[in-house]
Structure formats: C-alpha cells, structure tokens
mmCIF file of C-alpha atoms in Angstrom:
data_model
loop_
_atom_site.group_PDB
_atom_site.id
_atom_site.type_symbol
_atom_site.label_atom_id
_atom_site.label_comp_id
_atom_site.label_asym_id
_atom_site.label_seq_id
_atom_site.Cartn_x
_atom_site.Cartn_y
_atom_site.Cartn_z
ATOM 1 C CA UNK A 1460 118.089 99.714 89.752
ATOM 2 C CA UNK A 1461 115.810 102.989 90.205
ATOM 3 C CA UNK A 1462 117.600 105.957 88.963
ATOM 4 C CA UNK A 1463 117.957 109.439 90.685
ATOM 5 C CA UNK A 1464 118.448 111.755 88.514
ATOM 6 C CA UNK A 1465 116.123 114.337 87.129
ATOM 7 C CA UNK A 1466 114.421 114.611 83.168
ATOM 8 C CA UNK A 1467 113.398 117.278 80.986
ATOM 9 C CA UNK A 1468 109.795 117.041 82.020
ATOM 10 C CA UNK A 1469 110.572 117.327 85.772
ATOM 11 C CA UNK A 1470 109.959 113.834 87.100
ATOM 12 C CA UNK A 1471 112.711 111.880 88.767
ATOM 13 C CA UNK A 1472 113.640 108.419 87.054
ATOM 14 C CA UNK A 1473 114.734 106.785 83.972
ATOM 15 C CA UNK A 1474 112.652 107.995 80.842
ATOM 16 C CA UNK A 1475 112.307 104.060 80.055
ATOM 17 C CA UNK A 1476 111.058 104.011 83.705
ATOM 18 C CA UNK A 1477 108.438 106.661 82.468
ATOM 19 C CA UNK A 1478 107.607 105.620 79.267
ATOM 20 C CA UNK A 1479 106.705 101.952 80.619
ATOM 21 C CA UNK A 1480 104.564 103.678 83.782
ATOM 22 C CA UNK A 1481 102.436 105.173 80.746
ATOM 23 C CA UNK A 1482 101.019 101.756 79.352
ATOM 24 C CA UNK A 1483 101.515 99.575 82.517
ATOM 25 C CA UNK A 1484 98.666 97.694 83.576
ATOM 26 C CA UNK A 1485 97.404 97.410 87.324
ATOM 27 C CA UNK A 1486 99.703 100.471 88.775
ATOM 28 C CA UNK A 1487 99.638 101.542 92.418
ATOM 29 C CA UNK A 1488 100.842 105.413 93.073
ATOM 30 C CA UNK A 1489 102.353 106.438 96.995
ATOM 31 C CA UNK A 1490 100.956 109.714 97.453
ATOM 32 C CA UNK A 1491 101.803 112.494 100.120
ATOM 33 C CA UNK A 1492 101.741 116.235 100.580
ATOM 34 C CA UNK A 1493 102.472 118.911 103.183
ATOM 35 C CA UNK A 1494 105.397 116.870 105.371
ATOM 36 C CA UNK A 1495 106.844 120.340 106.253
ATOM 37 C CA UNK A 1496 109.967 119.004 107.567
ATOM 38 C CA UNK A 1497 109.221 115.584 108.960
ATOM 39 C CA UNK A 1498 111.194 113.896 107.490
ATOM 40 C CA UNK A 1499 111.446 110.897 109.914
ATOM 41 C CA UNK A 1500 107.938 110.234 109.143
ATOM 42 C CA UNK A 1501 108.157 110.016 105.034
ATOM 43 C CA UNK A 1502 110.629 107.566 105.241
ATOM 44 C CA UNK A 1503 109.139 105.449 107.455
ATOM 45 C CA UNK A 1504 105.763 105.405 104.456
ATOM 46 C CA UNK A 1505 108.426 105.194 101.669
ATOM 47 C CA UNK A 1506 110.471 102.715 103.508
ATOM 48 C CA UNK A 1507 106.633 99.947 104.306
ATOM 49 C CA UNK A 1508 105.053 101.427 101.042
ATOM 50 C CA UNK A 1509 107.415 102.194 98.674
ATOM 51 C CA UNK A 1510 108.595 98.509 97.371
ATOM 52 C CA UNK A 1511 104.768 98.118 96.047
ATOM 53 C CA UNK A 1512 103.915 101.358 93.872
ATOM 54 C CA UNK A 1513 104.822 102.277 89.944
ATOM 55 C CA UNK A 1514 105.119 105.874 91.085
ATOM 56 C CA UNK A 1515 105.365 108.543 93.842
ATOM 57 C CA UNK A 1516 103.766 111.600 94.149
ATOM 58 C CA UNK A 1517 104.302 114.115 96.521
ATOM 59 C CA UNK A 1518 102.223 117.445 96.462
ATOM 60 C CA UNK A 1519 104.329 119.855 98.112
ATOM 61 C CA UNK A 1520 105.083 121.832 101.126
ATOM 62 C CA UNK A 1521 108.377 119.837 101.670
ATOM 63 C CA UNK A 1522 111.284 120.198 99.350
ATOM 64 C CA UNK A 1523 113.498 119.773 101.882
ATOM 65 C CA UNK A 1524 112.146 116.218 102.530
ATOM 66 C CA UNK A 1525 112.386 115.133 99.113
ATOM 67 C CA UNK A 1526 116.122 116.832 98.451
ATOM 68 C CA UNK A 1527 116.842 114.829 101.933
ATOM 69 C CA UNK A 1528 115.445 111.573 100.425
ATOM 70 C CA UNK A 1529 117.222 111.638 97.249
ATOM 71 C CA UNK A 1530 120.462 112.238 99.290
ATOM 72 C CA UNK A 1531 120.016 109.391 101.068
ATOM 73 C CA UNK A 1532 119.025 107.205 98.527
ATOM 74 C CA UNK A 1533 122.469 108.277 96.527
ATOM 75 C CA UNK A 1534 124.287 106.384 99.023
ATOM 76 C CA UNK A 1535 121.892 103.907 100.615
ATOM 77 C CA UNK A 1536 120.949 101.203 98.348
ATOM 78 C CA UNK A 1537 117.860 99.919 100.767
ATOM 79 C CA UNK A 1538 116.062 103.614 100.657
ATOM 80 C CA UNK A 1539 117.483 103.768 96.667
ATOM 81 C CA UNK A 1540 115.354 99.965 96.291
ATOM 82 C CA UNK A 1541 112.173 102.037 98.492
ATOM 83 C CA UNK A 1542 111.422 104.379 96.218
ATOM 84 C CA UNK A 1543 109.083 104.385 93.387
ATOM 85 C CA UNK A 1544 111.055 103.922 89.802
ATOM 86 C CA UNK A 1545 109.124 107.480 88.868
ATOM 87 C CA UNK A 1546 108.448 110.310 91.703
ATOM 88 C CA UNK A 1547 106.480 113.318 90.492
ATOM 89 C CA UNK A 1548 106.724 116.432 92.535
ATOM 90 C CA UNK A 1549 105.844 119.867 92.646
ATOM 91 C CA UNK A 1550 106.759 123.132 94.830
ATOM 92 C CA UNK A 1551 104.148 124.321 97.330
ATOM 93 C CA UNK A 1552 103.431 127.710 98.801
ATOM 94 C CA UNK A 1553 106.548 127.120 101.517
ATOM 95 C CA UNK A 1554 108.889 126.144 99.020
ATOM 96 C CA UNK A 1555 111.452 126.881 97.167
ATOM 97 C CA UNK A 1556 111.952 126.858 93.320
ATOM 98 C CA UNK A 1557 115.135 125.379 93.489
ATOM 99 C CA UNK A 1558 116.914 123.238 95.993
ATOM 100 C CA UNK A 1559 120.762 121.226 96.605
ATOM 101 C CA UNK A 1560 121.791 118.184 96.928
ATOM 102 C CA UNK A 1561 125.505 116.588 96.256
ATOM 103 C CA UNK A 1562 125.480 114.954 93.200
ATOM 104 C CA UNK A 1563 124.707 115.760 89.764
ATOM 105 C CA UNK A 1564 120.900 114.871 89.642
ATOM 106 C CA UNK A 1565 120.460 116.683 85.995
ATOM 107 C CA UNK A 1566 123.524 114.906 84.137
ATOM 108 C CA UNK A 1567 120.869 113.991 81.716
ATOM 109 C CA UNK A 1568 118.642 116.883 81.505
ATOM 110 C CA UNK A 1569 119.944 119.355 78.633
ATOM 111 C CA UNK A 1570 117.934 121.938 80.466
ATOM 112 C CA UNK A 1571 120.422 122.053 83.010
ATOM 113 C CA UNK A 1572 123.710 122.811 80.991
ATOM 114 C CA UNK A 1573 123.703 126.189 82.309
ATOM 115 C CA UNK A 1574 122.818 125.654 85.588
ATOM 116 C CA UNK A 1575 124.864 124.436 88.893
ATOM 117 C CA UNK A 1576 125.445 121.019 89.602
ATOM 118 C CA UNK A 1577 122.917 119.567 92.240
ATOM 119 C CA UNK A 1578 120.355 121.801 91.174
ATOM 120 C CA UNK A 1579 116.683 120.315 92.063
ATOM 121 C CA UNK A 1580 114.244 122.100 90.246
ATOM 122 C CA UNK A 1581 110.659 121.741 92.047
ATOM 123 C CA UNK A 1582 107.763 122.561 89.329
ATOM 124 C CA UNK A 1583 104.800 124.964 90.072
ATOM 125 C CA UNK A 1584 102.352 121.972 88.150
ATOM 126 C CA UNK A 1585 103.224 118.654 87.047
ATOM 127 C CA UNK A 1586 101.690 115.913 84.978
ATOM 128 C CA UNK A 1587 102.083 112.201 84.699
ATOM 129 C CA UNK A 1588 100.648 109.315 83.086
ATOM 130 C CA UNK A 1589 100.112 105.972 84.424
ATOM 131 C CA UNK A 1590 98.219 103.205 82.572
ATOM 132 C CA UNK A 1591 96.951 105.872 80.403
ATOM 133 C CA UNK A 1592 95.299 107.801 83.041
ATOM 134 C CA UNK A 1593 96.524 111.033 83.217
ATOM 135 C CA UNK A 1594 97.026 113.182 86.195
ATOM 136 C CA UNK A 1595 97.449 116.693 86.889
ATOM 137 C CA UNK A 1596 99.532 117.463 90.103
ATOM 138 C CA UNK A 1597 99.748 121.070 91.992
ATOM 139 C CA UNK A 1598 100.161 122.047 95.710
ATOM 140 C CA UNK A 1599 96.693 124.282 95.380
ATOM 141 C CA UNK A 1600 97.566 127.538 96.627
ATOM 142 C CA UNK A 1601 97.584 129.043 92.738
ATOM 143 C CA UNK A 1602 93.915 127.577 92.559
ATOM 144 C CA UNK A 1603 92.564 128.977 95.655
ATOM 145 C CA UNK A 1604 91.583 125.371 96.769
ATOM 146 C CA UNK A 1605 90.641 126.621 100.240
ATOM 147 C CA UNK A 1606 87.548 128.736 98.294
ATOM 148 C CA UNK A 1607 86.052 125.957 96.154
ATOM 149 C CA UNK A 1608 87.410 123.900 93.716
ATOM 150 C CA UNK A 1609 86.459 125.210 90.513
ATOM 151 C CA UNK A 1610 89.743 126.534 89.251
ATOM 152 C CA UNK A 1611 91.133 123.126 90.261
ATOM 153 C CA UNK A 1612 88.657 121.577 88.032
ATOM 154 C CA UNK A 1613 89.520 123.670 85.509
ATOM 155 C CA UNK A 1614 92.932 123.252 85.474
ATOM 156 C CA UNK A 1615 92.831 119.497 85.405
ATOM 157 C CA UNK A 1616 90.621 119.417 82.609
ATOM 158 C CA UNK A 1617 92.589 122.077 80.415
ATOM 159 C CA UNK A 1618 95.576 120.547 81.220
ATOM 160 C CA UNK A 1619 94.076 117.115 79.556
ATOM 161 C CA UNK A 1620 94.039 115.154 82.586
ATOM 162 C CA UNK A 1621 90.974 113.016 84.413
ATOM 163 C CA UNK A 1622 92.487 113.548 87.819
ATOM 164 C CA UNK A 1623 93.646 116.602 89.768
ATOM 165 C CA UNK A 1624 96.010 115.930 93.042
ATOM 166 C CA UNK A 1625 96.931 118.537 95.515
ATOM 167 C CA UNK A 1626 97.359 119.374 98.973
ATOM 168 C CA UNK A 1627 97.473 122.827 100.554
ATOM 169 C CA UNK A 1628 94.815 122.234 103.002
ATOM 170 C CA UNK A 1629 95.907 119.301 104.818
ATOM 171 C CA UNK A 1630 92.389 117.662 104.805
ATOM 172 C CA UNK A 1631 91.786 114.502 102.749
ATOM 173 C CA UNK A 1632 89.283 114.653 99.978
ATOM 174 C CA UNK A 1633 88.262 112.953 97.348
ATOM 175 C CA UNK A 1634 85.243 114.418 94.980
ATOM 176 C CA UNK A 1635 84.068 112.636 91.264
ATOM 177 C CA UNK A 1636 83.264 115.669 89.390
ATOM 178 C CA UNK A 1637 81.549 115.327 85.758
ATOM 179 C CA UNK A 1638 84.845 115.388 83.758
ATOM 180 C CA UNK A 1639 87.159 115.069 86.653
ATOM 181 C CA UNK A 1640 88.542 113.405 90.340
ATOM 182 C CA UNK A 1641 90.157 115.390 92.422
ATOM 183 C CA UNK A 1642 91.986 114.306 94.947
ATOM 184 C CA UNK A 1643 93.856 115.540 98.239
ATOM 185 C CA UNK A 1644 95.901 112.829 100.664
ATOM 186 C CA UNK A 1645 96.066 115.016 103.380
ATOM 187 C CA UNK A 1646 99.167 115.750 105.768
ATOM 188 C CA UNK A 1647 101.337 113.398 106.602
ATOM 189 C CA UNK A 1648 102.699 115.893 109.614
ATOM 190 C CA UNK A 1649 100.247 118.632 109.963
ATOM 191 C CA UNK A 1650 96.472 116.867 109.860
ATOM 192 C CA UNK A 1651 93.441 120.188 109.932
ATOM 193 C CA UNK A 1652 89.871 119.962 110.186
ATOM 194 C CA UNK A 1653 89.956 117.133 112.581
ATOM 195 C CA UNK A 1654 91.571 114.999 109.869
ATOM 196 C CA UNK A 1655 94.444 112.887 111.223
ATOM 197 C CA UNK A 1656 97.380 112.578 109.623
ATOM 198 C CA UNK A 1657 97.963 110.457 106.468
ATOM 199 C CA UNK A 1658 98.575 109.916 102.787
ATOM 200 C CA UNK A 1659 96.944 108.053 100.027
ATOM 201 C CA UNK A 1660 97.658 104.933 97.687
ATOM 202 C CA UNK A 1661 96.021 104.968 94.046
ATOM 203 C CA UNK A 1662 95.434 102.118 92.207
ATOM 204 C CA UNK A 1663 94.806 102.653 88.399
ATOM 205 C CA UNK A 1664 93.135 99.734 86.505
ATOM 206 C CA UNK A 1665 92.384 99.971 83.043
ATOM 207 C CA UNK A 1666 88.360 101.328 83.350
ATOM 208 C CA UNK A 1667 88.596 102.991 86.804
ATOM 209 C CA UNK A 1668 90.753 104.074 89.732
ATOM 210 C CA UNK A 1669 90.528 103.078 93.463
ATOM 211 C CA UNK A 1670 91.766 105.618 95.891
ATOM 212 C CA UNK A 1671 92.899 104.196 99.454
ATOM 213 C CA UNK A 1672 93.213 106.730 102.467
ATOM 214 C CA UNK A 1673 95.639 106.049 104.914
ATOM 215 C CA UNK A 1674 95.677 107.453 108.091
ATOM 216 C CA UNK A 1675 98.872 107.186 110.515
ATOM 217 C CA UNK A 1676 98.386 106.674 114.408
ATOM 218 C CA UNK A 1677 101.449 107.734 116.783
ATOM 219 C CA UNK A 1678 103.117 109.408 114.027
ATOM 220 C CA UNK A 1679 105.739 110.769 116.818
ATOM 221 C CA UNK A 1680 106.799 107.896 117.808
ATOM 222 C CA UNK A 1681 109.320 105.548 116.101
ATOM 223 C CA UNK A 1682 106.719 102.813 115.509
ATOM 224 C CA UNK A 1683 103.818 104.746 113.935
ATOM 225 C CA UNK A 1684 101.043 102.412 112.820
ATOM 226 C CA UNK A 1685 98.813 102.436 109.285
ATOM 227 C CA UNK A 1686 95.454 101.760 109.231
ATOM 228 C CA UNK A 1687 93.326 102.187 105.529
ATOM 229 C CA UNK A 1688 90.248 104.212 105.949
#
C-alpha cells in the first residue's frame, strides 16, 4: 500500500519506498508540470499511467492539483493504488510555499513538530534518485530558463545530478548537454510555442535513459486520447 504522507527530504512516500527507488533496476518516472488548475486532466494521466511508474514527478505551477490528489487518494483506495509509491514535487512561480489538506501528511516528518497539521510543504528544488541516476527537479523561473539554459545546467551539475527537469515554459524539450540532460515535459493544460499539450515518461536503465513525450489530443473532453511522440 503506497503511503501519503510527507519525509524529511520533501518527497511523498515511505522512506523504504525511497530507499528501494535508489537501486531499482529498469524504473519508469510519470512526469508533468504547469497543470494550473486542471485537475480533471492529471487524474485522468495518473489514473492510465500511474499503475506502471517507480516515481512521479511533477514540476510545478499546480499545488493545488497535487494537495487535491493527495486528498483524494486519502479516501479513495483506486487513485491511492494510481499513484507512484514516490512523487517528487516542487513549487513553481504561481505557487504557494505551503498548502492544506485534511489529514496529517507530516506525522512522520520531525520537521513538522512545530507546524500545523495538514501542512504541505512544496520545495523551491528537489532531488531524487532512481536506479542511481540522479535528478535535479525545479519549476525554472529561479534559472531564467526562458533566456538560455545555462544556469539550469549549472545547477544540475552543482547539485550532483546528470539530469535537470523543469517546466516554466510549457514547451517540451529535451537537450544532451556535455555533463548533463535537461529535460522539460511540457503543459499538460497550457501547451506554448505551438507545442500541444502533454507530459513525459522516463525510463532509467542502468547505462542510459529513454525519455518518451506524450502529447494529449481533446484534453477537454472526458475521453482525451495519448499518443507518444
């Protein structure tokens, strides 16, 4: 059974859930950014995707999506089952640093003896290891992603990771730079550029990862359809 509540480091999850994510061979991570309220939408992904990924990411621009699908899953053991045993997160440019939900999601965070129960803390930068590949995750807005990519670069490599994921400009991208990835899964709601909308599944082998764009067709309608780019 996945566990909702949140851990010292930030990530949602069990720390065995974590720990195992680290080392596990052959792991496949959901990732979205920028749903900006839909809601109805990132359910639908986490509801067909969900069930086969190690790990969700979600790059921001939307805490009010994720706070609304952890409520859920509290009480609904089919959306609980959806989701990804570990879900990394972090707070975009339109969010804020803190937000509720009913239950006591830190119970087992000492960080949070002095602070209110419900309280979901939403990182500025986040990191996470899967299958020894480590990633560094950040909306983009503090890295001025819309002027290059340099700082993003930077950032990933300082912070000791081989991959940078973001969002911020709601364009899908994926670069190989000499010591780094980066990678952005687009919108799920709010597609720019001519992009349409979508998110992104990452498979991590052992020697190399595999990034798979996904782009959504009718995504206002209550069968929206998936097709991999």
């Amino acid at each position: 059974m996945n566990e909702l509540y949140q851990l010292e480091s930030g990530h949602i999850g069990s720390q065995t859930a974590l720990d195992a994510l680290r080392t596990k061979d052959h792991c496949r991570i959901l990732v979205m950014s920028d749903s900006h309220g839909n809601y109805r939408l990132l359910i639908k992904i986490i509801k067909q995707y969900g069930p086969s990924c190690h790990a969700f990411i979600f790059c921001g621009d939307g805490a009010g999506d994720i706070a609304e699908l952890l409520e859920q899953a509290h009480t609904d053991d089919e959306i609980k089952q959806a989701i990804p045993p570990v879900i990394a997160f972090v707070r975009g440019n339109g969010d804020p640093e803190t937000y509720p939900v009913s239950f006591d999601i830190g119970k087992h965070n000492p960080a949070y003896q002095f602070e209110m129960k419900g309280t979901l803390f939403f990182p500025e930068e986040q990191t996470l290891t899967a299958n020894k590949t480590r990633f560094f995750i950040t909306h983009g807005h503090n890295q001025a992603v819309y002027f290059g990519h340099q700082q993003l670069e930077m950032a990933t490599i300082y912070n000791n990771c081989t991959h940078g994921i973001y969002g911020h400009t709601h364009i899908s991208y994926q670069e190989n730079f000499p010591k780094c990835k980066l990678i952005n899964p687009g919108s799920i709601s709010r597609p720019r550029g001519g992009d349409q909308p979508g998110f992104a599944i990452i498979t991590v082998e052992k020697k190399f990862t595999d990034t798979a764009f996904i782009k959504i067709s009718d995504s206002r309608s209550d069968t929206p359809s998936f097709k991999v780019m």
